[in-house]
Short mmCIF file of C-alpha atoms in Angstrom, two decimals:
data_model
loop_
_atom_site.label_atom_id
_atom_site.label_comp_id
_atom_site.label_asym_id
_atom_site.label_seq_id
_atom_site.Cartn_x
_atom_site.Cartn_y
_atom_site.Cartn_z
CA UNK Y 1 -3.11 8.48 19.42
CA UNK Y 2 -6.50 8.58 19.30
CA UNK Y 3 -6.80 6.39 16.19
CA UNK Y 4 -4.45 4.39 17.87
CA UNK Y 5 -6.86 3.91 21.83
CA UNK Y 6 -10.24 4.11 20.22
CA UNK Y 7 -9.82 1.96 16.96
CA UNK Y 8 -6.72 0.06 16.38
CA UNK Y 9 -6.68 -1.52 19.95
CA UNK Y 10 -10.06 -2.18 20.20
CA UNK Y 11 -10.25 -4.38 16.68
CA UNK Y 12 -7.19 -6.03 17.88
CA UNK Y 13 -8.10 -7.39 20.75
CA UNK Y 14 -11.30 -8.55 19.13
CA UNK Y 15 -9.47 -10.55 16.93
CA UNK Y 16 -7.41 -11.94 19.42
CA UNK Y 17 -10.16 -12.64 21.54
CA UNK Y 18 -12.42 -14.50 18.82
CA UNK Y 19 -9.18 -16.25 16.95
CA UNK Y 20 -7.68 -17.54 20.43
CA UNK Y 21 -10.82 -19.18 21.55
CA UNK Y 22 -11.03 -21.01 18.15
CA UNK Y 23 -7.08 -21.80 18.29
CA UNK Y 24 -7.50 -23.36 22.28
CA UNK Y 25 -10.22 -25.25 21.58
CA UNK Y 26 -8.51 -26.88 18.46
CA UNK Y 27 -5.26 -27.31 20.65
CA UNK Y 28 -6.33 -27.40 23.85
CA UNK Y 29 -9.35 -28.89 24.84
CA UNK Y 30 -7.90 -30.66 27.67
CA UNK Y 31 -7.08 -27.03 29.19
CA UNK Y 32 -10.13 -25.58 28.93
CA UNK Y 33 -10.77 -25.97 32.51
CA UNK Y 34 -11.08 -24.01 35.46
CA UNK Y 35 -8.58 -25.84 36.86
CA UNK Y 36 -11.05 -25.87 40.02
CA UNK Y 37 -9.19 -25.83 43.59
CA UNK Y 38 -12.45 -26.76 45.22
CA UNK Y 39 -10.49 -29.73 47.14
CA UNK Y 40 -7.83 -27.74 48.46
CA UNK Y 41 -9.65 -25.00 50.52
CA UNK Y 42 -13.68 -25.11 50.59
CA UNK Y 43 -14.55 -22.22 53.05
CA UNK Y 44 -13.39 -19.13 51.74
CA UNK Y 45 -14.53 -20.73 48.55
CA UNK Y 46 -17.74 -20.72 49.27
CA UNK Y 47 -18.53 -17.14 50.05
CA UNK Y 48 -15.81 -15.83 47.41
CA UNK Y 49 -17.00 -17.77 44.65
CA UNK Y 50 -21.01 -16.91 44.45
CA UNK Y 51 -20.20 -13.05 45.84
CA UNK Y 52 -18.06 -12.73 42.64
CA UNK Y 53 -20.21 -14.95 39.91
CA UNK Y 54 -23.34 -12.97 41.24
CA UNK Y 55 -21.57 -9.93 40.95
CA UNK Y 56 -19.97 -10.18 37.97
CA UNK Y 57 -22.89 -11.33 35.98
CA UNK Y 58 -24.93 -8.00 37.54
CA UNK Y 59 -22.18 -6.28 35.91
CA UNK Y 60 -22.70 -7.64 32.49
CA UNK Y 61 -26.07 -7.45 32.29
CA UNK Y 62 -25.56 -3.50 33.40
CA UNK Y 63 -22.65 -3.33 30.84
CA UNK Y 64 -25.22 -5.01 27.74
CA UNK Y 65 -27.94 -2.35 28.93
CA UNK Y 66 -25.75 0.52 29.16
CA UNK Y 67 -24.01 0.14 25.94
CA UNK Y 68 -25.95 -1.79 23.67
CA UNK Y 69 -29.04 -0.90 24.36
CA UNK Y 70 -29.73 2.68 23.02
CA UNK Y 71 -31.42 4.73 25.20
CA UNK Y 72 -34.70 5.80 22.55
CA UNK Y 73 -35.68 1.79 23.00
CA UNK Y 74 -35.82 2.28 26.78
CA UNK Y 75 -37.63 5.52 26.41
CA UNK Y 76 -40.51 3.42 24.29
CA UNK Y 77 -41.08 1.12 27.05
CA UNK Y 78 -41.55 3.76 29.68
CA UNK Y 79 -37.70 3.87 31.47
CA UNK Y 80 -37.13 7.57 31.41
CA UNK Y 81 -33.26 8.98 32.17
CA UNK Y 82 -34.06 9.75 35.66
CA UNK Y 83 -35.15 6.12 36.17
CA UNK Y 84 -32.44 4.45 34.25
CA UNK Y 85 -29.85 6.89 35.76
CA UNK Y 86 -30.90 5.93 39.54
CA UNK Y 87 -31.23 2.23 38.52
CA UNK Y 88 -27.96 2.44 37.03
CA UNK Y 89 -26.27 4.02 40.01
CA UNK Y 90 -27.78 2.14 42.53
CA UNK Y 91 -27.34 -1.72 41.01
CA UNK Y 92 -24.27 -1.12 39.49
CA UNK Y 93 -22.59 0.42 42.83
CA UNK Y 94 -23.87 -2.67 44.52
CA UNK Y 95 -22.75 -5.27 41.76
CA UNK Y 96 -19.44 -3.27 41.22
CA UNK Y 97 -18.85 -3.65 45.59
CA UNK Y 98 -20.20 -7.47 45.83
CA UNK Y 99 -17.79 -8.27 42.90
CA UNK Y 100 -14.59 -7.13 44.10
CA UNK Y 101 -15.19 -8.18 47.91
CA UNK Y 102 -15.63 -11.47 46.13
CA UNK Y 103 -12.73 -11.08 44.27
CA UNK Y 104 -10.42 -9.52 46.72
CA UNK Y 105 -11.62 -13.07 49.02
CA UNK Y 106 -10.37 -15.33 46.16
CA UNK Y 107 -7.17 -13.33 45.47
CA UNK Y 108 -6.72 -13.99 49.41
CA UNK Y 109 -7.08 -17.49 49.38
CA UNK Y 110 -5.03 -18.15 46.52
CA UNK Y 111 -2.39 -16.53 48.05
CA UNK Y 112 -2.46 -17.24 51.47
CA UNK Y 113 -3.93 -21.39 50.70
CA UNK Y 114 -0.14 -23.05 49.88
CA UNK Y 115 -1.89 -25.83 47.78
CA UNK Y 116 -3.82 -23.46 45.76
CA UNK Y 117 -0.90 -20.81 45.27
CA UNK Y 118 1.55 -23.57 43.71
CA UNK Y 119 -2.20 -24.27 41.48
CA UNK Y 120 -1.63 -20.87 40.29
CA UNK Y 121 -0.16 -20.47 37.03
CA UNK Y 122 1.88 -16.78 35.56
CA UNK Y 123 -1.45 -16.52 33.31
CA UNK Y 124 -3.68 -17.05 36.24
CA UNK Y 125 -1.77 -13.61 38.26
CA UNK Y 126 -1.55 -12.00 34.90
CA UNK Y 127 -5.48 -12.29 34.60
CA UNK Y 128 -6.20 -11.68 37.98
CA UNK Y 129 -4.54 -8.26 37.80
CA UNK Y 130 -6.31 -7.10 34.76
CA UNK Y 131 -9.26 -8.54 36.11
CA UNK Y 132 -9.12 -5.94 39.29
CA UNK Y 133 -8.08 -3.06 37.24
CA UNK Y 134 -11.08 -3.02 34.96
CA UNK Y 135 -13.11 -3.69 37.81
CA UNK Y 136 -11.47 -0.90 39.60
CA UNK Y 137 -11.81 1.46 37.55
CA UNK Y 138 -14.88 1.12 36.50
CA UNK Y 139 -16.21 1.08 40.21
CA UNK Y 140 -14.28 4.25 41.00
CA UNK Y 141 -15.37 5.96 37.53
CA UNK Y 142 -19.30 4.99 38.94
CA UNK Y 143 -18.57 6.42 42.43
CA UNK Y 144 -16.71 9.23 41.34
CA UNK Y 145 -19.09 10.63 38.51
CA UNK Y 146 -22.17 8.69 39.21
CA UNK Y 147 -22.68 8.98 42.68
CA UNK Y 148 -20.73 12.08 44.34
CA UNK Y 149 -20.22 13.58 41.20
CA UNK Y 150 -22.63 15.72 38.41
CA UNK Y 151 -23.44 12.90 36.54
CA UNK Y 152 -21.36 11.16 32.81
CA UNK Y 153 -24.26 10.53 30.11
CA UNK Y 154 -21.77 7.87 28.84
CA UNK Y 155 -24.97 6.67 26.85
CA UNK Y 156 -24.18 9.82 24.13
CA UNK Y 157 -20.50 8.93 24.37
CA UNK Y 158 -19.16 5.57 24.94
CA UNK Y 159 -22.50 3.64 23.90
CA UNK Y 160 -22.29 5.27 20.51
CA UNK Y 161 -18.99 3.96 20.04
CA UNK Y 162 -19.36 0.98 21.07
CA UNK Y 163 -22.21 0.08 18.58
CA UNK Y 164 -20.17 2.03 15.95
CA UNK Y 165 -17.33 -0.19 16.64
CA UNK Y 166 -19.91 -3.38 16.10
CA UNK Y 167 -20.83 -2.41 12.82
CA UNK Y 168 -17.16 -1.42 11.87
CA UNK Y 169 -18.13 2.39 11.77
CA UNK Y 170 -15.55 3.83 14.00
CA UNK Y 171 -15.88 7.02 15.34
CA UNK Y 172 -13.04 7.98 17.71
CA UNK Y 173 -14.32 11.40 18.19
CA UNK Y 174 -16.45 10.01 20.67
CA UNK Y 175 -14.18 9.08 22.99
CA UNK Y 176 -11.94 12.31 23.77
CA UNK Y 177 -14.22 13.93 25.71
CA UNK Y 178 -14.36 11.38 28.07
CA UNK Y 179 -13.56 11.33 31.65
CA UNK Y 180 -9.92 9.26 32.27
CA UNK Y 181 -11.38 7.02 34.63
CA UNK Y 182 -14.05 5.91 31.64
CA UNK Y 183 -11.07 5.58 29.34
CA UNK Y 184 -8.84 3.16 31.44
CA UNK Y 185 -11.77 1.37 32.62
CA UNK Y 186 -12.09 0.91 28.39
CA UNK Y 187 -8.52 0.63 27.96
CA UNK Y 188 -7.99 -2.36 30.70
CA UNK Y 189 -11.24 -4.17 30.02
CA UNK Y 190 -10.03 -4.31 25.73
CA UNK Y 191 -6.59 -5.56 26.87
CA UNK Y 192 -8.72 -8.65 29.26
CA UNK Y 193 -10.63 -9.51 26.51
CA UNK Y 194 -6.90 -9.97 24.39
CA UNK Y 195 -5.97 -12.33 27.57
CA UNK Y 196 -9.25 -13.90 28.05
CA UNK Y 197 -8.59 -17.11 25.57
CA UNK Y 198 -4.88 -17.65 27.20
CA UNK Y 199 -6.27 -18.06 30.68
CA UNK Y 200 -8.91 -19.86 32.84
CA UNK Y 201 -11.88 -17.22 32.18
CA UNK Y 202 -12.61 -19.80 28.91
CA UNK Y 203 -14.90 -21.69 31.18
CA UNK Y 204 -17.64 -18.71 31.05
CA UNK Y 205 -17.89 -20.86 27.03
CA UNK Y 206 -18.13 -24.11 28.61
CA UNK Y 207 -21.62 -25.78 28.98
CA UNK Y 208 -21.57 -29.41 30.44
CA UNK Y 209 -24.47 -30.17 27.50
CA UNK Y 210 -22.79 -33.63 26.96
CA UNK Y 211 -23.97 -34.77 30.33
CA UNK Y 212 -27.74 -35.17 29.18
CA UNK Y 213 -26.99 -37.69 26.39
CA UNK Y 214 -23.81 -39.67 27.65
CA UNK Y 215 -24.52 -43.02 28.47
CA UNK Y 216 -24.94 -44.44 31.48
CA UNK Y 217 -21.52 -45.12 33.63
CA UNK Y 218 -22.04 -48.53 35.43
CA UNK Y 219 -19.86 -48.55 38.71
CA UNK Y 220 -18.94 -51.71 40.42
CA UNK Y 221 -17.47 -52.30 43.73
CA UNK Y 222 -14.85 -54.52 44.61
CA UNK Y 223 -16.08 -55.20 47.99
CA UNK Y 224 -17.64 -58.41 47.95
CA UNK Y 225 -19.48 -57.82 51.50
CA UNK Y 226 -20.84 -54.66 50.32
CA UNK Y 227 -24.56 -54.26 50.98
CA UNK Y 228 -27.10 -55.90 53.78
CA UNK Y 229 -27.42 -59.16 51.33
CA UNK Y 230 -24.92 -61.79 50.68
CA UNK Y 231 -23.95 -61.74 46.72
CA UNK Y 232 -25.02 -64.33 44.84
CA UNK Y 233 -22.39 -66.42 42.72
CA UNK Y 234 -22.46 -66.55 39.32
CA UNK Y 235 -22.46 -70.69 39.07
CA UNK Y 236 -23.07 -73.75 40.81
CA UNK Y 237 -20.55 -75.39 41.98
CA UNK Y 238 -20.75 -78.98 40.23
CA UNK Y 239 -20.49 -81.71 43.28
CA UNK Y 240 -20.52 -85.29 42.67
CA UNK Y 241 -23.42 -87.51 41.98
CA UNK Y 242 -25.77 -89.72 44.81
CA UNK Y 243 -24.60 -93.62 44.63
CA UNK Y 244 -28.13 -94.39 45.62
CA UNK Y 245 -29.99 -92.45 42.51
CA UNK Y 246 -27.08 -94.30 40.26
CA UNK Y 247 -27.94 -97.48 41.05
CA UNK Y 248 -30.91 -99.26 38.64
CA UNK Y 249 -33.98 -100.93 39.88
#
């Protein structure tokens, strides 16, 4: 079993994760949207929306720290445990809370807004609930250990095996003495990456680079009255000739 949590479903999802990006951008490019809902419902999309972007990318920069980061590089450059462990707690508590109040608004709105609930597709729910149960756990897994409880050094557990797992060095071992809110919080986040290229998170790949070297779109009204001056035609009309110049001297 442990062969099968800690290695096996892990380099699975990977793949999946790296092979369906490649396969939906070669089959799909027309779907890799957000399918925004902007024009349906702007008000609880406007605190929803930043709450959860700011939060979630808190959360990822925590997450690349945490686990990617060892812990001997942060000791050269002055962060001791202590330091890192109350800076940890603290920011992550508050990015963990600020994403899934943003979250839980969106969730609302979609399902309460008519026109964006018939947006929503069966991949869009699917998402959404994997979404909330890795942030879930992961939040109660902080609060639990981090904050009320003694204290997880995940940084000589589950940071070792993630960077194991990079350099295809898996060491299982690692992960069996780790509390079960750690481990689902693992479990659920490997199985959103395996969803991730079948839903609308593709966008977080998206950069709208074409924009600074498209040519210039030329728009032209139909209104002929529009603007304070009178347009100009685009000939003379052709009116016929004085008698008097005609005649010869």
């Amino acid at each position: 079993m442990q062969i099968l949590l800690w290695v096996v479903l892990p380099y699975v999802c990977a793949a999946v994760f790296i092979l369906g990006h490649i396969w939906r951008y070669r089959y799909d490019k027309f779907g890799w949207t957000t399918r925004s809902s902007q024009s349906y419902e702007n008000r609880l999309l406007r605190w929803g929306s930043p709450m959860f972007h700011l939060g979630i990318l808190m959360v990822i920069a925590g997450h690349v720290v945490g686990l990617l980061i060892p812990r001997e590089w942060l000791y050269a450059i002055g962060i001791s445990e202590e330091i890192y462990h109350i800076g940890a707690t603290v920011l992550g508590t508050f990015a963990a809370v600020l994403t899934l109040a943003g979250l839980a608004i969106l969730v609302f709105r979609r399902r309460t807004v008519p026109a964006v609930f018939l947006a929503t597709t069966v991949m869009d729910k699917i998402m959404y609930v994997f979404l909330g149960a890795t942030l879930l756990f992961g939040t109660l897994a902080t609060v639990v250990h981090q904050v009320f409880g003694p204290g997880f050094r995940y940084r000589e557990t589950i940071s070792p095996w993630m960077r194991e797992m990079i350099i295809f060095r898996p060491r299982p071992e690692l992960m069996l003495e780790v509390p079960l809110l750690f481990q689902l919080h693992v479990i659920t986040a490997c199985l959103l990456f395996a969803l991730w290229p079948f839903t609308r998170l593709v966008h977080v790949f998206s950069a709208p680079v074409g924009y600074l070297f498209r040519p210039y779109i030329v728009y032209r009204s139909r209104d002929e009255h529009r603007g304070a001056q009178v347009p100009k035609r685009g000939w003379d009309p052709v009116e016929a000739p004085d008698p008097q110049r005609l005649r010869r001297p």
